[in-house]
CSV table of C-alpha atoms and ligand atoms in Angstrom, one decimal:
chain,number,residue,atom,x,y,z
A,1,UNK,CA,0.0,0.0,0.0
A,2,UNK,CA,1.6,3.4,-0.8
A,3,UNK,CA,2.4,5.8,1.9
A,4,UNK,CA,1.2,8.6,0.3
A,5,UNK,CA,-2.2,7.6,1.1
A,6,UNK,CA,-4.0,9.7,3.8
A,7,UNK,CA,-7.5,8.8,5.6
A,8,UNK,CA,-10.0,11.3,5.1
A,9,UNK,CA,-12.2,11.7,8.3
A,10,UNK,CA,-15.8,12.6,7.2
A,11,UNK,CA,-18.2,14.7,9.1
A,12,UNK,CA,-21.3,12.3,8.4
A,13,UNK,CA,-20.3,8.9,10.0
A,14,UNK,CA,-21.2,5.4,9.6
A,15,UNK,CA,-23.4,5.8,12.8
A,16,UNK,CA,-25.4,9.0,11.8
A,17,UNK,CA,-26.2,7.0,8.1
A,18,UNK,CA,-26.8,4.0,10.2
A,19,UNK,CA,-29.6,6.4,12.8
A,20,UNK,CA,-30.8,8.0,9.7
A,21,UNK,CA,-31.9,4.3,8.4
A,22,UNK,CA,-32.9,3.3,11.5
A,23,UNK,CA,-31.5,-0.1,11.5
A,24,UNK,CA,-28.3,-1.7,12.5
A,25,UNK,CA,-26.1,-2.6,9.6
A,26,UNK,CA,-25.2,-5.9,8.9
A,27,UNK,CA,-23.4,-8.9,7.0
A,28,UNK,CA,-25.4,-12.0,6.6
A,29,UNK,CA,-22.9,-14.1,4.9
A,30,UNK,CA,-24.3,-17.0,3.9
A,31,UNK,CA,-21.8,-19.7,2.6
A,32,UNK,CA,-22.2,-23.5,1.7
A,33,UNK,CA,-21.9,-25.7,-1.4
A,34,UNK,CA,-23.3,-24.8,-4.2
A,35,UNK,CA,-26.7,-25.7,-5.0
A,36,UNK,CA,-27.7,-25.3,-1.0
A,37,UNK,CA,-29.6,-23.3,-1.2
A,38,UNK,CA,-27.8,-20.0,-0.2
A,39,UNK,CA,-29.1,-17.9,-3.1
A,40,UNK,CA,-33.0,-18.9,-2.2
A,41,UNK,CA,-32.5,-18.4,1.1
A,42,UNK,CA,-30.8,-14.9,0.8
A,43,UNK,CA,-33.5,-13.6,-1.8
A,44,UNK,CA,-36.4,-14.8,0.7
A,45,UNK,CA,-34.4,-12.8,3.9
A,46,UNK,CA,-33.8,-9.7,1.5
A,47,UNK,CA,-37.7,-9.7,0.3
A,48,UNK,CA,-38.8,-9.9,3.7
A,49,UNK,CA,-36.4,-7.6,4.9
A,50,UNK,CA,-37.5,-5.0,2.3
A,51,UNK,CA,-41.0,-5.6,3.5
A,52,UNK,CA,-40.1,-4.5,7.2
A,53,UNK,CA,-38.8,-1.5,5.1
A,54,UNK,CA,-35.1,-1.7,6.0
A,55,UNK,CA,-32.5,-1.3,3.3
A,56,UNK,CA,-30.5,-4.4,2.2
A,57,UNK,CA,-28.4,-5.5,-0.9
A,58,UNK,CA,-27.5,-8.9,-1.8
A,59,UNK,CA,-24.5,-9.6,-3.1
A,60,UNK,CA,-24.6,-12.6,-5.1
A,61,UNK,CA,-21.7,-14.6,-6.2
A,62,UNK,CA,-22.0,-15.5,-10.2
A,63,UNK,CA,-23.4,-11.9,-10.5
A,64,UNK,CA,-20.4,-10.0,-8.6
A,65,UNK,CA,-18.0,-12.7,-10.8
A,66,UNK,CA,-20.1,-10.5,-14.3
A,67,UNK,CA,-18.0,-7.3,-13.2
A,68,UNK,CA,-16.4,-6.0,-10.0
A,69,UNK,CA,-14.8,-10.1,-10.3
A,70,UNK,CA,-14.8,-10.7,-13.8
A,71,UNK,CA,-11.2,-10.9,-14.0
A,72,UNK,CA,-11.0,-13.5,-11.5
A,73,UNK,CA,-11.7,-17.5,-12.2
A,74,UNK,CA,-11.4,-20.1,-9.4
A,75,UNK,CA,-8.2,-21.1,-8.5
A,76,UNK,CA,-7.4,-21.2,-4.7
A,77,UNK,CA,-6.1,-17.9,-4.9
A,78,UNK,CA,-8.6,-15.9,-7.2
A,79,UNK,CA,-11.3,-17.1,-4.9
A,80,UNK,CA,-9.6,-15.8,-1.9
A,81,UNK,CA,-9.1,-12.3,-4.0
A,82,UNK,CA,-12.8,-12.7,-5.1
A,83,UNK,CA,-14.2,-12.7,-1.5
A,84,UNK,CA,-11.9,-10.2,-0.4
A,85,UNK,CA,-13.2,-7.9,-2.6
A,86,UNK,CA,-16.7,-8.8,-2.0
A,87,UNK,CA,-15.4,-8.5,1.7
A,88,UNK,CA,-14.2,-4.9,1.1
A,89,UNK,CA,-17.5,-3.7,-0.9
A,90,UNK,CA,-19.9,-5.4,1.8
A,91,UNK,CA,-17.3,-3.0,4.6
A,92,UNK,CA,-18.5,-0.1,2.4
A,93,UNK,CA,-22.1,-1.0,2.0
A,94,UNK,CA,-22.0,-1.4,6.0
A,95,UNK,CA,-20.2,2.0,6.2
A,96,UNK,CA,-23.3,3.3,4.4
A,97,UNK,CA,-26.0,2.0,6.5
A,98,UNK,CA,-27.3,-1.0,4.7
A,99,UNK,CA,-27.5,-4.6,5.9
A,100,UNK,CA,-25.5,-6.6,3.2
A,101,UNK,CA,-26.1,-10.4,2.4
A,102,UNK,CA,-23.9,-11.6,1.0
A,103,UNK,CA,-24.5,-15.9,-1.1
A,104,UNK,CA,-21.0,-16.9,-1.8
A,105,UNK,CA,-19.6,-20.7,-2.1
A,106,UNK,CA,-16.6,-19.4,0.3
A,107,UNK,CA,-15.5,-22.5,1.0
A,108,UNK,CA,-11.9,-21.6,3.4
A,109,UNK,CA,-12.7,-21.1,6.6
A,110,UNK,CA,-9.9,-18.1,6.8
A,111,UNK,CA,-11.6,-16.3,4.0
A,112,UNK,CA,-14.4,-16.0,6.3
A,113,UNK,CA,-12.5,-15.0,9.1
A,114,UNK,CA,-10.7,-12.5,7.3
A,115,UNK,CA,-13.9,-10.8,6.0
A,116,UNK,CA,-15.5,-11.0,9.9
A,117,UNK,CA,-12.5,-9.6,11.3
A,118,UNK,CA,-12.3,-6.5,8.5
A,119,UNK,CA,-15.7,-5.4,10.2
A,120,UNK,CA,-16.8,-4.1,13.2
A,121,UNK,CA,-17.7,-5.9,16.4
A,122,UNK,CA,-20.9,-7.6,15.7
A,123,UNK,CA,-21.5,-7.2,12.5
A,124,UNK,CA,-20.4,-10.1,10.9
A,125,UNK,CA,-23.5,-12.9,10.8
A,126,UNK,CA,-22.1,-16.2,9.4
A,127,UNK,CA,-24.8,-18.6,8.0
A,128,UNK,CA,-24.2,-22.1,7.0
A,129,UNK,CA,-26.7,-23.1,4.3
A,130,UNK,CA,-26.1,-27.0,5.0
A,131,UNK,CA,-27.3,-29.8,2.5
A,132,UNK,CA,-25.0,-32.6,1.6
A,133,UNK,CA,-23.3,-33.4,-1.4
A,134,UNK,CA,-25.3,-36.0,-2.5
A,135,UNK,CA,-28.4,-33.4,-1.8
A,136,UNK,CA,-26.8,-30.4,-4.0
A,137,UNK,CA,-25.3,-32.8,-6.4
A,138,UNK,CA,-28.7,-33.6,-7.1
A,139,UNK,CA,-30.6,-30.8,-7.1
A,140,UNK,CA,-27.6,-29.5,-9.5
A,141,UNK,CA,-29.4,-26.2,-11.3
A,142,UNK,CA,-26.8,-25.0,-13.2
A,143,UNK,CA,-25.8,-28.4,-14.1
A,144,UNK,CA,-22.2,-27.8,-12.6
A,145,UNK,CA,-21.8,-30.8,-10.7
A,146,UNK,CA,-22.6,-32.4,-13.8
A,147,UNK,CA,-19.6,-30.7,-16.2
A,148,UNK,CA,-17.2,-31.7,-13.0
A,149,UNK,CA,-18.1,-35.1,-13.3
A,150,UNK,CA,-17.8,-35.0,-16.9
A,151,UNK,CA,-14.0,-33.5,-16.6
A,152,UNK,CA,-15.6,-30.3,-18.0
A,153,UNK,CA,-14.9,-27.7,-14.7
A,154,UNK,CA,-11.7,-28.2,-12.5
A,155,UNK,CA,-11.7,-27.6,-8.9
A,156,UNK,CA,-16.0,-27.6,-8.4
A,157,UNK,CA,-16.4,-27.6,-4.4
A,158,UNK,CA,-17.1,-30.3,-2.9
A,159,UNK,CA,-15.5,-33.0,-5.6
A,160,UNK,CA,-11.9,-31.6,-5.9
A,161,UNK,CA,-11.5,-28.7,-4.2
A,162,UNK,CA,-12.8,-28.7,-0.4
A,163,UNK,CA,-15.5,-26.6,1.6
A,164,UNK,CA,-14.5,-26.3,5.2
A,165,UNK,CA,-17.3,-26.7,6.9
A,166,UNK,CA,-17.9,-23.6,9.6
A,167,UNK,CA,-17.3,-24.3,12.7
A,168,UNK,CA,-18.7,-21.9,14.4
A,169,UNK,CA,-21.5,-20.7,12.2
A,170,UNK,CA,-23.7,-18.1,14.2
A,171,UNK,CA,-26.5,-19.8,12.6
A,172,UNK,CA,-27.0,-23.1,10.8
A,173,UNK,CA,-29.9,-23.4,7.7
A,174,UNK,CA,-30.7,-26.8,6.8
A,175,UNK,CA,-32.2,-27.0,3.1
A,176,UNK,CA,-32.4,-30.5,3.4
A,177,UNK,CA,-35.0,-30.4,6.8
A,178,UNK,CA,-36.5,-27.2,5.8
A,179,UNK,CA,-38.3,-25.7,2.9
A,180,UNK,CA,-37.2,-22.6,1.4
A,181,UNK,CA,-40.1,-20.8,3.4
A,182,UNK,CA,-39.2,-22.2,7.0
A,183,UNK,CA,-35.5,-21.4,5.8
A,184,UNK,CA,-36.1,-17.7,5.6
A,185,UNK,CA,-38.4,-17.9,8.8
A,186,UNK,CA,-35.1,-19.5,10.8
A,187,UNK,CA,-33.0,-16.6,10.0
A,188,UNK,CA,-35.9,-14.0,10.2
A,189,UNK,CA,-36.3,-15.4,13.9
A,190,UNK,CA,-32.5,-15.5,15.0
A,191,UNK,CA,-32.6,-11.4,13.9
A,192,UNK,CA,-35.2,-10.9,15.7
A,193,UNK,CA,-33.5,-12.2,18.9
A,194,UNK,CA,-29.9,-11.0,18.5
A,195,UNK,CA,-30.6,-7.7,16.5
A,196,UNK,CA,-31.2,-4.6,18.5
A,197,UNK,CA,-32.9,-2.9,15.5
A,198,UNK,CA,-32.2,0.5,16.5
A,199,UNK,CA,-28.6,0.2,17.8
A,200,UNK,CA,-27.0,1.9,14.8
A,201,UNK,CA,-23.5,0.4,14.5
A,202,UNK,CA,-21.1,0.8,18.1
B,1,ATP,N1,-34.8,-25.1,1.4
B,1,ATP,C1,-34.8,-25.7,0.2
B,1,ATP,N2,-35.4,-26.9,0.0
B,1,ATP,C2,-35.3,-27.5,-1.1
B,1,ATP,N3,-34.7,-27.1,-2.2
B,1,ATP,C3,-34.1,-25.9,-2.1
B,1,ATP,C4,-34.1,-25.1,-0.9
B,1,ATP,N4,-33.4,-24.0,-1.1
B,1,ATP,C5,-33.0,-24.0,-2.4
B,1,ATP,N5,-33.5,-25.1,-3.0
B,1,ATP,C6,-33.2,-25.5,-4.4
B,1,ATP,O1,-31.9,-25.8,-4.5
B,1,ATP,C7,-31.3,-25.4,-5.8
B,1,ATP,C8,-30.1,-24.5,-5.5
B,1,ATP,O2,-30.5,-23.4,-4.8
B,1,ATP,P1,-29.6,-22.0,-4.9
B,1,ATP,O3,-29.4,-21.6,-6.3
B,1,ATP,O4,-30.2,-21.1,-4.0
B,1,ATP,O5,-28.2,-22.6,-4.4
B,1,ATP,P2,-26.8,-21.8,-4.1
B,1,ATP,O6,-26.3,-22.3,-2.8
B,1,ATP,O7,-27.0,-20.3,-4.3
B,1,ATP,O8,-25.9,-22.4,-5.3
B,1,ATP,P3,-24.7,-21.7,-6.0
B,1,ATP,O9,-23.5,-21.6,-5.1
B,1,ATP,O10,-24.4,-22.6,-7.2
B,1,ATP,O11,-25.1,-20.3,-6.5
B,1,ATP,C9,-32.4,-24.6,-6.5
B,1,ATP,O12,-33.0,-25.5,-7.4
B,1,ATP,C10,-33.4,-24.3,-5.4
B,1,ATP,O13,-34.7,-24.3,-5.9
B,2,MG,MG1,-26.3,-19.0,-5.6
């Protein structure tokens, strides 16, 4: 980083846009393999989230990989880049109020840790979306389980390239016990109980 660089201290802070929202910005990161279910789930909290009128954005991970990542592919290392970008624009989105979620893969556990520990206190809400392989394998949407098999796509989490389970999620979803519905009501419920709503960001 150069040294040149100097911080600029603003006069409107990240708690007066967080009071003028009226809501406590957040991170619900939601991470599993893919085809768990973490883009349904996030879409369902984000919709019902938008209903209670608070302000969200979902950062979704084929979308961010169409531009802000569309450099990267999915070696060990562009996926740790990849995240800590997303990592970095979720640390902005927070700055500005909002309560990010964010449906990536992220499948090392110190990606994750490196994203919770570039954000305040508190902020960061880990979610495992859990469904096994078998389950996701076959529910298989964007066929990509399918092309690994066939040789087609190298390094597809959960054949040959590993996802580290969390292991210390704040919250676990189980796709495979719950519909997407009860999903969304899970999460909806553990907010309710941790979140002081009106906290701004300490
Ligand atoms: N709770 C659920 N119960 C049953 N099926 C589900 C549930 N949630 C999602 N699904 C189905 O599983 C499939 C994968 O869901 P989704 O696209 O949300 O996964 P993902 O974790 O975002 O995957 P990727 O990492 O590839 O983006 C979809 O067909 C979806 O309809
Ligand atoms: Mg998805």
């Amino acid at each position: 980083m150069s040294s040149n660089l100097t911080w600029h201290q603003h006069t409107v802070d990240a708690a007066s846009r967080a009071e003028a929202l009226g809501q406590k910005p957040l991170v619900l990161w939601f991470t599993g393999l893919s085809g768990a279910g973490k883009s349904t789930l996030a879409n369902g909290v984000e919709q019902a989230l938008a209903q209670r009128g608070k302000h969200a954005f979902l950062l979704d991970g084929d979308n961010v990989r169409h531009g802000l990542c569309s450099d990267l592919g999915f070696s060990d290392s562009d996926r740790t880049e990849n995240l800590r970008r997303v990592g970095e624009v979720a640390k902005l989105m927070v700055d500005a109020g909002l309560i990010v979620l964010a449906a990536f893969v992220s499948p090392f556990a110190a990606d994750r840790q490196l994203i919770r520990e570039r954000l305040p206190q508190g902020v960061f809400v880990e979610i495992y979306v859990e469904a096994d392989l078998a389950t996701c394998e076959s529910r298989d949407p964007k066929g990509l389980y399918a092309k690994a098999r066939r040789g087609e796509i190298a390094q597809m989490t959960g054949l040959d390239s590993p996802f580290e389970v969390p292991q210390s999620a704040d919250l676990v979803v189980n796709t495979q016990q719950l519909s997407p519905e009860q999903a969304v009501a899970k999460v909806l419920a553990w907010l309710d109980d941790k979140v002081e709503w009106h906290a701004g960001i300490d």
